[in-house]
Amino acid sequence: MNLSLALATAALLAAEPSSLPPGHPPVPPGTQASPTAPSMGGGGALPQGHPPLEEEATGAPVSPDALPSGHPPLSGTGKAPPSADELLRQLDSTEGLKGREKTFEIAASLGRLYYVNGRNVDADTYLQQAEERAKPVRDLFLAQKKKLGKTPVPTAEAAKCGFTPGQPLDAMGQVASERAKKGDLAGAAACARAALEPALETGVMRANALYLGGDAAAALAAYGAVLEVEPRHEEALYGRSSVLFETKGEDLAALKQAHEGFEAVLAINPSSARAATAKRMSTLADETVKAGGRAKLLVARADDRRIRLSQALAATPPQDAPRPLTQEMVDAVQNTERTPELEQGLTKLVEEGEEHLAKGRFQEALGNYTRVVPFQPENGRAKAGMAWALVSLGRPMAARVWGVAVQTAPASVEQLGDMLLEKGDAKGAKALWEKLSSDAPEYNKAGLQAKLSR
């Protein structure tokens, strides 16, 4: 069922007139000789009235590609076979093609041609016709298999069916039918099963076309028909399980069937190209069943992500929490030479931190101050700025650090408010002074009150 067979199918069904050039004498039926390659030994006669070949007339050898003298020119020779698109256009324009009687092989070839070119609706039409041609053999197989009961169906070789490659399905079915008439249950079942091999392929193809065409229910029925004949058909198992999982996410029985199908694929061929995907889908189908359906699984996964996130946050120290200091870190800070360049750099960090505060960039400000305080723990500006950044960010450590700043450097805290006001953050300055006045009620009451009443 390849493209070359489809090409032959199209030519047969189109029933076009002879491709002989105009004026060419008719070739009588049964003529075997070719004008450019006559049979050796005179075994093949040329049609009556055909001009003699030049080799016969002159005795001179003739090129195999040369036409005899006086032969009418051939049209269309030397051209490549039509493309798939060209062939489909020809088939589409063939009147009554879908309604014509066809052999299984012709219907299957047409269905495959449309299927591989994305014409799923048309593919279904022809593949269904192929299934109908195979139905008598299918019915025979199922009947013989039922009579055999638990007795395994032998292979076609063991049953000596005598089939040859390319033998038509109808002919193989006839062999199986003759065996059945003779009462050979096992032989009839074996020959019928072998005859149905191409029909199973077209059955899976039709199921795929149905699903791609939007008819999932019909696709499931088509996969089931294949599995009724061959329960271990890998492609049918995988296809049915995939459609079940995709379309029946809340049907627990269907999801269990999908899980079992994926497991069967793995058992049949653990090294196949789809084995990894089948394993992953089997696990997912099982999880969906245990969750009670796809909707509940999605909710459970969302809850699980929230729990894991909260656990991760709980295990992670807050960004403002003081990191544990090792002796090496303490020694490194204490032993760092206080050069003018270092002092200037620290002063610049404080100034930048204050600029960040005035612009509402509290996280950036905190980053600056945490680089200054280890080197200058008594720097009131740095303590006040770090405390206000933590307060503004609402960090758990804010109250503690703010309390230290207010107790040890309240003037620096007040001056920080002056700086915020100067840089245009009047709202921030007022909030800072109000908090300072509330937390340190004995500090500069008149001064703070005057600033707050502006």
Short mmCIF file of C-alpha atoms in Angstrom, two decimals:
data_model
loop_
_atom_site.label_atom_id
_atom_site.label_comp_id
_atom_site.label_asym_id
_atom_site.label_seq_id
_atom_site.Cartn_x
_atom_site.Cartn_y
_atom_site.Cartn_z
CA MET A 1 0.00 0.00 0.00
CA ASN A 2 2.61 2.54 -1.11
CA LEU A 3 2.44 5.49 -3.48
CA SER A 4 3.27 3.40 -6.53
CA LEU A 5 0.28 1.15 -5.82
CA ALA A 6 -1.90 4.22 -5.33
CA LEU A 7 -0.71 5.50 -8.71
CA ALA A 8 -1.70 2.23 -10.32
CA THR A 9 -5.02 2.37 -8.50
CA ALA A 10 -5.75 5.81 -9.84
CA ALA A 11 -4.99 4.73 -13.37
CA LEU A 12 -7.23 1.68 -13.11
CA LEU A 13 -10.15 3.51 -11.57
CA ALA A 14 -9.99 6.49 -13.86
CA ALA A 15 -10.47 4.07 -16.78
CA GLU A 16 -8.91 6.54 -19.16
CA PRO A 17 -8.58 5.69 -22.87
CA SER A 18 -5.43 4.09 -24.18
CA SER A 19 -2.32 6.24 -23.90
CA LEU A 20 -1.20 5.27 -27.41
CA PRO A 21 -0.51 8.28 -29.64
CA PRO A 22 -3.26 9.42 -32.01
CA GLY A 23 -3.34 7.30 -35.14
CA HIS A 24 -1.46 4.38 -33.54
CA PRO A 25 -2.86 1.07 -34.71
CA PRO A 26 -4.63 -0.83 -31.94
CA VAL A 27 -2.57 -3.41 -30.08
CA PRO A 28 -4.33 -6.77 -30.04
CA PRO A 29 -4.86 -8.30 -26.58
CA GLY A 30 -2.07 -10.62 -25.53
CA THR A 31 0.64 -8.96 -27.60
CA GLN A 32 3.86 -9.21 -25.61
CA ALA A 33 6.52 -7.70 -27.88
CA SER A 34 7.75 -4.16 -27.28
CA PRO A 35 8.57 -1.96 -30.28
CA THR A 36 11.87 -1.00 -28.68
CA ALA A 37 12.63 -4.34 -27.08
CA PRO A 38 11.25 -7.26 -29.11
CA SER A 39 11.41 -10.65 -27.52
CA MET A 40 14.45 -12.69 -28.45
CA GLY A 41 14.12 -15.53 -30.79
CA GLY A 42 11.02 -14.27 -32.52
CA GLY A 43 8.81 -15.33 -29.64
CA GLY A 44 6.83 -12.06 -29.72
CA ALA A 45 4.95 -10.87 -32.79
CA LEU A 46 4.40 -7.23 -33.61
CA PRO A 47 0.78 -6.14 -34.14
CA GLN A 48 -0.61 -6.48 -37.62
CA GLY A 49 0.32 -3.46 -39.72
CA HIS A 50 3.18 -2.39 -37.44
CA PRO A 51 6.12 -1.02 -39.49
CA PRO A 52 9.13 -3.37 -39.51
CA LEU A 53 11.90 -2.59 -37.08
CA GLU A 54 14.97 -0.97 -38.64
CA GLU A 55 17.21 -3.73 -37.35
CA GLU A 56 15.19 -6.28 -39.29
CA ALA A 57 15.24 -4.16 -42.44
CA THR A 58 18.90 -3.11 -42.43
CA GLY A 59 20.58 -5.50 -40.06
CA ALA A 60 22.10 -2.56 -38.20
CA PRO A 61 21.81 -2.50 -34.40
CA VAL A 62 19.19 -0.16 -33.02
CA SER A 63 19.52 1.88 -29.83
CA PRO A 64 17.15 0.59 -27.13
CA ASP A 65 15.76 4.11 -26.74
CA ALA A 66 15.24 4.74 -30.45
CA LEU A 67 11.85 4.40 -32.12
CA PRO A 68 11.52 2.55 -35.45
CA SER A 69 11.58 4.61 -38.60
CA GLY A 70 8.15 6.08 -39.30
CA HIS A 71 6.89 5.38 -35.75
CA PRO A 72 4.47 8.11 -34.62
CA PRO A 73 5.92 10.27 -31.83
CA LEU A 74 5.00 9.33 -28.26
CA SER A 75 3.46 12.00 -26.07
CA GLY A 76 4.22 12.44 -22.39
CA THR A 77 7.18 10.06 -22.30
CA GLY A 78 10.16 10.88 -20.14
CA LYS A 79 8.07 12.72 -17.55
CA ALA A 80 8.24 11.98 -13.84
CA PRO A 81 5.24 10.34 -12.20
CA PRO A 82 2.68 12.81 -10.87
CA SER A 83 3.20 14.25 -7.39
CA ALA A 84 0.84 13.38 -4.54
CA ASP A 85 -0.97 16.69 -5.00
CA GLU A 86 -1.38 16.09 -8.71
CA LEU A 87 -2.63 12.58 -8.09
CA LEU A 88 -5.12 13.80 -5.47
CA ARG A 89 -6.44 16.40 -7.89
CA GLN A 90 -6.89 13.70 -10.50
CA LEU A 91 -8.70 11.46 -8.02
CA ASP A 92 -10.90 14.32 -6.82
CA SER A 93 -11.95 15.04 -10.38
CA THR A 94 -12.77 11.40 -11.15
CA GLU A 95 -16.55 11.26 -11.22
CA GLY A 96 -18.16 8.58 -9.07
CA LEU A 97 -14.86 7.35 -7.67
CA LYS A 98 -16.09 6.99 -4.10
CA GLY A 99 -19.10 4.93 -5.14
CA ARG A 100 -17.25 2.45 -7.34
CA GLU A 101 -16.72 -1.13 -6.29
CA LYS A 102 -13.14 -1.66 -5.17
CA THR A 103 -10.96 -4.44 -3.91
CA PHE A 104 -9.62 -4.20 -0.38
CA GLU A 105 -6.19 -3.30 -1.71
CA ILE A 106 -7.45 -0.44 -3.90
CA ALA A 107 -9.67 1.04 -1.17
CA ALA A 108 -6.85 0.77 1.38
CA SER A 109 -4.35 2.41 -0.98
CA LEU A 110 -6.69 5.32 -1.66
CA GLY A 111 -7.37 5.72 2.05
CA ARG A 112 -3.67 5.74 2.87
CA LEU A 113 -2.96 8.31 0.14
CA TYR A 114 -5.57 10.70 1.54
CA TYR A 115 -4.51 10.00 5.14
CA VAL A 116 -0.81 10.77 4.68
CA ASN A 117 -1.79 14.02 2.95
CA GLY A 118 -3.99 15.19 5.83
CA ARG A 119 -7.33 14.54 4.09
CA ASN A 120 -8.82 12.68 7.05
CA VAL A 121 -12.48 12.80 6.06
CA ASP A 122 -11.76 11.43 2.59
CA ALA A 123 -9.35 8.91 4.08
CA ASP A 124 -12.10 7.60 6.37
CA THR A 125 -14.40 7.05 3.38
CA TYR A 126 -11.97 4.75 1.58
CA LEU A 127 -10.59 3.07 4.71
CA GLN A 128 -14.14 2.22 5.74
CA GLN A 129 -14.68 0.67 2.31
CA ALA A 130 -11.55 -1.39 2.86
CA GLU A 131 -12.90 -2.55 6.22
CA GLU A 132 -16.17 -3.59 4.60
CA ARG A 133 -14.27 -5.69 2.06
CA ALA A 134 -12.38 -7.36 4.91
CA LYS A 135 -15.51 -7.95 7.05
CA PRO A 136 -16.31 -11.48 5.79
CA VAL A 137 -12.79 -12.63 6.67
CA ARG A 138 -12.99 -10.83 10.02
CA ASP A 139 -16.33 -12.49 10.84
CA LEU A 140 -14.91 -15.85 9.86
CA PHE A 141 -11.88 -15.40 12.11
CA LEU A 142 -13.91 -14.34 15.14
CA ALA A 143 -16.30 -17.26 14.67
CA GLN A 144 -13.48 -19.82 14.39
CA LYS A 145 -11.61 -18.27 17.32
CA LYS A 146 -14.72 -18.51 19.49
CA LYS A 147 -15.11 -22.18 18.63
CA LEU A 148 -11.47 -22.80 19.53
CA GLY A 149 -12.08 -21.43 23.01
CA LYS A 150 -8.85 -21.21 24.98
CA THR A 151 -6.89 -23.10 22.33
CA PRO A 152 -4.28 -20.72 20.85
CA VAL A 153 -4.59 -19.80 17.20
CA PRO A 154 -1.58 -21.24 15.32
CA THR A 155 0.54 -19.21 12.94
CA ALA A 156 -0.12 -19.22 9.21
CA GLU A 157 3.16 -21.09 8.73
CA ALA A 158 2.21 -23.76 11.22
CA ALA A 159 -1.20 -24.10 9.57
CA LYS A 160 0.45 -24.27 6.14
CA CYS A 161 -1.84 -21.62 4.65
CA GLY A 162 0.56 -21.22 1.73
CA PHE A 163 0.20 -17.47 1.41
CA THR A 164 2.65 -15.49 -0.71
CA PRO A 165 3.71 -11.84 -0.34
CA GLY A 166 1.23 -9.48 -1.95
CA GLN A 167 -1.55 -12.03 -2.17
CA PRO A 168 -4.96 -10.27 -2.16
CA LEU A 169 -6.97 -10.38 1.03
CA ASP A 170 -9.97 -11.92 -0.75
CA ALA A 171 -7.83 -14.80 -2.02
CA MET A 172 -6.39 -15.44 1.44
CA GLY A 173 -9.88 -15.26 2.90
CA GLN A 174 -11.03 -17.89 0.40
CA VAL A 175 -8.32 -20.25 1.69
CA ALA A 176 -9.53 -19.70 5.24
CA SER A 177 -13.13 -20.28 4.18
CA GLU A 178 -12.23 -23.60 2.52
CA ARG A 179 -10.50 -24.70 5.73
CA ALA A 180 -13.60 -23.81 7.73
CA LYS A 181 -15.84 -25.83 5.39
CA LYS A 182 -13.62 -28.82 6.01
CA GLY A 183 -13.97 -28.43 9.76
CA ASP A 184 -10.37 -27.30 10.28
CA LEU A 185 -11.04 -24.77 13.05
CA ALA A 186 -7.41 -24.03 13.86
CA GLY A 187 -6.37 -23.83 10.22
CA ALA A 188 -9.28 -21.61 9.28
CA ALA A 189 -8.58 -19.26 12.22
CA ALA A 190 -4.85 -19.13 11.42
CA CYS A 191 -5.36 -18.37 7.74
CA ALA A 192 -8.07 -15.80 8.41
CA ARG A 193 -5.89 -14.08 11.03
CA ALA A 194 -2.96 -13.87 8.61
CA ALA A 195 -5.26 -12.55 5.89
CA LEU A 196 -6.44 -9.78 8.24
CA GLU A 197 -2.96 -8.37 8.92
CA PRO A 198 -3.27 -5.54 6.35
CA ALA A 199 -6.83 -4.89 7.55
CA LEU A 200 -5.54 -4.27 11.09
CA GLU A 201 -3.16 -1.67 9.73
CA THR A 202 -5.93 0.13 7.86
CA GLY A 203 -8.12 -0.15 10.97
CA VAL A 204 -5.59 1.75 13.09
CA MET A 205 -5.14 4.26 10.29
CA ARG A 206 -8.89 4.84 10.14
CA ALA A 207 -9.08 5.27 13.91
CA ASN A 208 -6.33 7.88 13.73
CA ALA A 209 -8.11 9.69 10.90
CA LEU A 210 -11.37 9.71 12.84
CA TYR A 211 -9.74 11.20 15.92
CA LEU A 212 -7.89 13.80 13.89
CA GLY A 213 -11.19 14.62 12.22
CA GLY A 214 -12.78 15.30 15.61
CA ASP A 215 -14.79 12.10 16.16
CA ALA A 216 -13.20 10.61 19.28
CA ALA A 217 -16.07 8.17 19.96
CA ALA A 218 -15.82 6.62 16.48
CA ALA A 219 -12.02 6.51 16.83
CA LEU A 220 -12.31 4.53 20.07
CA ALA A 221 -14.71 2.11 18.38
CA ALA A 222 -12.26 1.65 15.48
CA TYR A 223 -9.35 0.97 17.83
CA GLY A 224 -11.57 -1.50 19.68
CA ALA A 225 -12.38 -3.34 16.45
CA VAL A 226 -8.67 -3.88 15.81
CA LEU A 227 -8.07 -5.07 19.38
CA GLU A 228 -10.98 -7.51 19.13
CA VAL A 229 -9.00 -9.34 16.45
CA GLU A 230 -5.55 -8.77 17.96
CA PRO A 231 -5.64 -7.77 21.67
CA ARG A 232 -1.87 -7.22 21.68
CA HIS A 233 -1.75 -4.83 18.71
CA GLU A 234 0.75 -2.22 19.91
CA GLU A 235 -0.40 0.73 17.81
CA ALA A 236 -4.09 0.15 18.57
CA LEU A 237 -3.38 -0.16 22.31
CA TYR A 238 -1.34 3.02 22.36
CA GLY A 239 -3.82 4.94 20.21
CA ARG A 240 -6.87 3.91 22.23
CA SER A 241 -5.15 4.64 25.56
CA SER A 242 -4.08 8.08 24.34
CA VAL A 243 -7.60 8.99 23.19
CA LEU A 244 -9.14 7.68 26.41
CA PHE A 245 -6.77 9.73 28.53
CA GLU A 246 -7.21 12.83 26.38
CA THR A 247 -11.01 12.79 26.15
CA LYS A 248 -12.22 11.05 29.32
CA GLY A 249 -10.29 12.79 32.08
CA GLU A 250 -13.13 12.43 34.63
CA ASP A 251 -14.14 8.85 33.74
CA LEU A 252 -12.20 6.67 36.21
CA ALA A 253 -13.02 3.41 34.41
CA ALA A 254 -11.77 4.84 31.11
CA LEU A 255 -8.64 6.17 32.81
CA LYS A 256 -7.94 2.75 34.30
CA GLN A 257 -8.32 1.24 30.83
CA ALA A 258 -5.87 3.84 29.48
CA HIS A 259 -3.38 2.96 32.23
CA GLU A 260 -3.70 -0.76 31.46
CA GLY A 261 -3.25 -0.07 27.74
CA PHE A 262 -0.04 1.88 28.25
CA GLU A 263 1.26 -0.89 30.53
CA ALA A 264 0.44 -3.46 27.85
CA VAL A 265 2.41 -1.47 25.27
CA LEU A 266 5.43 -1.53 27.59
CA ALA A 267 5.06 -5.27 28.16
CA ILE A 268 4.72 -6.05 24.45
CA ASN A 269 7.68 -4.01 23.26
CA PRO A 270 9.71 -2.38 26.06
CA SER A 271 12.35 -1.18 23.60
CA SER A 272 10.00 0.51 21.13
CA ALA A 273 10.33 4.19 20.24
CA ARG A 274 7.14 5.00 22.14
CA ALA A 275 8.09 3.04 25.30
CA ALA A 276 9.31 6.10 27.23
CA THR A 277 6.15 8.05 26.42
CA ALA A 278 3.96 5.06 27.27
CA LYS A 279 5.66 4.74 30.66
CA ARG A 280 5.16 8.43 31.41
CA MET A 281 1.51 8.34 30.29
CA SER A 282 0.87 5.17 32.31
CA THR A 283 2.12 6.89 35.46
CA LEU A 284 0.08 9.99 34.74
CA ALA A 285 -3.08 7.98 34.09
CA ASP A 286 -2.60 6.09 37.35
CA GLU A 287 -2.09 9.34 39.28
CA THR A 288 -5.23 10.77 37.70
CA VAL A 289 -7.26 7.74 38.80
CA LYS A 290 -5.94 7.96 42.36
CA ALA A 291 -6.76 11.67 42.49
CA GLY A 292 -10.34 10.99 41.38
CA GLY A 293 -10.10 12.56 37.92
CA ARG A 294 -8.14 15.19 36.03
CA ALA A 295 -9.79 18.20 37.69
CA LYS A 296 -8.99 16.90 41.17
CA LEU A 297 -5.46 16.01 40.09
CA LEU A 298 -4.85 19.58 38.94
CA VAL A 299 -6.17 20.93 42.24
CA ALA A 300 -4.03 18.47 44.20
CA ARG A 301 -0.95 19.43 42.22
CA ALA A 302 -1.61 23.13 42.82
CA ASP A 303 -2.00 22.46 46.54
CA ASP A 304 1.17 20.39 46.55
CA ARG A 305 3.09 23.19 44.87
CA ARG A 306 1.84 25.68 47.46
CA ILE A 307 2.82 23.36 50.32
CA ARG A 308 6.29 22.78 48.91
CA LEU A 309 6.74 26.48 48.33
CA SER A 310 5.70 27.32 51.90
CA GLN A 311 8.05 24.64 53.23
CA ALA A 312 10.88 26.05 51.17
CA LEU A 313 10.17 29.55 52.43
CA ALA A 314 10.00 28.31 56.01
CA ALA A 315 13.34 26.59 55.62
CA THR A 316 14.94 29.70 54.11
CA PRO A 317 15.99 32.45 56.52
CA PRO A 318 14.36 35.83 55.81
CA GLN A 319 16.46 38.07 53.62
CA ASP A 320 16.88 40.56 56.45
CA ALA A 321 17.81 37.96 59.06
CA PRO A 322 21.40 38.31 60.20
CA ARG A 323 23.56 35.63 58.72
CA PRO A 324 25.55 33.57 61.17
CA LEU A 325 29.07 35.01 61.35
CA THR A 326 32.03 32.73 61.36
CA GLN A 327 35.21 33.69 63.10
CA GLU A 328 36.86 34.03 59.71
CA MET A 329 34.25 36.58 58.66
CA VAL A 330 34.68 38.58 61.91
CA ASP A 331 38.44 38.52 61.54
CA ALA A 332 38.22 39.58 57.91
CA VAL A 333 36.14 42.66 58.80
CA GLN A 334 38.25 43.60 61.81
CA ASN A 335 41.53 43.15 59.98
CA THR A 336 40.50 45.13 56.93
CA GLU A 337 42.69 48.24 56.72
CA ARG A 338 40.63 51.43 57.05
CA THR A 339 42.05 53.34 54.16
CA PRO A 340 40.68 56.68 52.96
CA GLU A 341 39.44 54.93 49.85
CA LEU A 342 37.45 52.44 51.94
CA GLU A 343 35.92 55.20 54.07
CA GLN A 344 34.95 57.16 50.98
CA GLY A 345 33.36 54.05 49.47
CA LEU A 346 31.30 53.40 52.60
CA THR A 347 30.13 57.02 52.69
CA LYS A 348 29.06 56.76 49.05
CA LEU A 349 27.09 53.59 49.81
CA VAL A 350 25.20 55.41 52.60
CA GLU A 351 24.40 58.31 50.30
CA GLU A 352 23.18 55.98 47.58
CA GLY A 353 21.10 54.12 50.16
CA GLU A 354 19.40 57.36 51.17
CA GLU A 355 18.68 58.12 47.51
CA HIS A 356 17.09 54.67 47.15
CA LEU A 357 14.94 55.29 50.24
CA ALA A 358 13.69 58.61 48.89
CA LYS A 359 12.70 56.91 45.62
CA GLY A 360 10.98 54.00 47.35
CA ARG A 361 13.62 51.48 46.34
CA PHE A 362 13.79 49.89 49.76
CA GLN A 363 15.36 46.56 48.77
CA GLU A 364 18.22 48.31 46.96
CA ALA A 365 18.70 50.62 49.97
CA LEU A 366 18.87 47.63 52.31
CA GLY A 367 21.54 46.09 50.12
CA ASN A 368 23.70 49.20 50.46
CA TYR A 369 23.36 49.47 54.23
CA THR A 370 24.16 45.80 54.85
CA ARG A 371 27.51 46.41 53.14
CA VAL A 372 28.30 49.36 55.42
CA VAL A 373 27.18 48.30 58.90
CA PRO A 374 29.68 45.39 59.32
CA PHE A 375 32.54 47.88 58.86
CA GLN A 376 30.88 50.81 60.69
CA PRO A 377 28.49 49.35 63.31
CA GLU A 378 28.31 52.73 65.08
CA ASN A 379 27.42 54.70 61.94
CA GLY A 380 24.10 56.32 62.94
CA ARG A 381 23.13 57.20 59.37
CA ALA A 382 23.67 53.60 58.27
CA LYS A 383 21.71 52.20 61.24
CA ALA A 384 18.83 54.64 60.70
CA GLY A 385 18.70 53.92 56.96
CA MET A 386 18.84 50.16 57.41
CA ALA A 387 16.11 50.30 60.07
CA TRP A 388 13.78 52.39 57.87
CA ALA A 389 14.36 50.14 54.87
CA LEU A 390 13.36 47.09 56.93
CA VAL A 391 10.30 48.89 58.33
CA SER A 392 9.22 49.93 54.84
CA LEU A 393 9.64 46.35 53.56
CA GLY A 394 7.68 44.94 56.52
CA ARG A 395 10.42 42.47 57.39
CA PRO A 396 10.26 40.39 60.60
CA MET A 397 13.56 41.89 61.81
CA ALA A 398 12.34 45.46 61.32
CA ALA A 399 11.07 46.06 64.87
CA ARG A 400 14.29 44.85 66.44
CA VAL A 401 16.62 46.86 64.20
CA TRP A 402 14.39 49.94 64.39
CA GLY A 403 14.42 49.72 68.18
CA VAL A 404 18.22 49.61 68.24
CA ALA A 405 18.45 52.62 65.91
CA VAL A 406 15.94 54.68 67.93
CA GLN A 407 17.65 53.86 71.23
CA THR A 408 21.23 54.45 70.10
CA ALA A 409 20.93 57.08 67.36
CA PRO A 410 17.55 58.86 67.47
CA ALA A 411 19.07 62.04 66.05
CA SER A 412 20.27 60.11 62.99
CA VAL A 413 16.75 58.75 62.56
CA GLU A 414 15.31 62.27 62.75
CA GLN A 415 17.90 63.56 60.29
CA LEU A 416 16.99 60.74 57.91
CA GLY A 417 13.50 62.25 57.79
CA ASP A 418 15.03 65.61 56.95
CA MET A 419 16.94 64.00 54.10
CA LEU A 420 13.80 62.31 52.75
CA LEU A 421 11.95 65.62 52.79
CA GLU A 422 14.85 67.33 51.06
CA LYS A 423 14.87 64.71 48.32
CA GLY A 424 11.12 65.09 47.73
CA ASP A 425 9.71 62.24 49.84
CA ALA A 426 7.52 64.32 52.17
CA LYS A 427 5.18 61.40 52.80
CA GLY A 428 8.06 59.16 53.81
CA ALA A 429 9.55 61.84 56.05
CA LYS A 430 6.26 62.39 57.88
CA ALA A 431 5.77 58.63 58.35
CA LEU A 432 9.28 58.29 59.77
CA TRP A 433 8.84 61.21 62.22
CA GLU A 434 5.46 59.91 63.37
CA LYS A 435 6.95 56.50 64.12
CA LEU A 436 9.94 58.05 65.86
CA SER A 437 7.64 60.21 67.98
CA SER A 438 5.51 57.20 68.87
CA ASP A 439 8.38 54.84 69.71
CA ALA A 440 10.55 57.45 71.45
CA PRO A 441 8.01 59.82 73.07
CA GLU A 442 10.65 61.57 75.21
CA TYR A 443 12.89 62.43 72.27
CA ASN A 444 12.72 66.05 70.95
CA LYS A 445 8.95 66.39 71.40
CA ALA A 446 8.81 70.01 70.31
CA GLY A 447 11.07 69.57 67.32
CA LEU A 448 9.20 66.55 65.98
CA GLN A 449 5.84 68.17 66.65
CA ALA A 450 6.89 71.24 64.70
CA LYS A 451 7.97 69.10 61.76
CA LEU A 452 4.75 67.09 61.80
CA SER A 453 2.59 70.22 61.91
CA ARG A 454 4.05 71.71 58.73
#
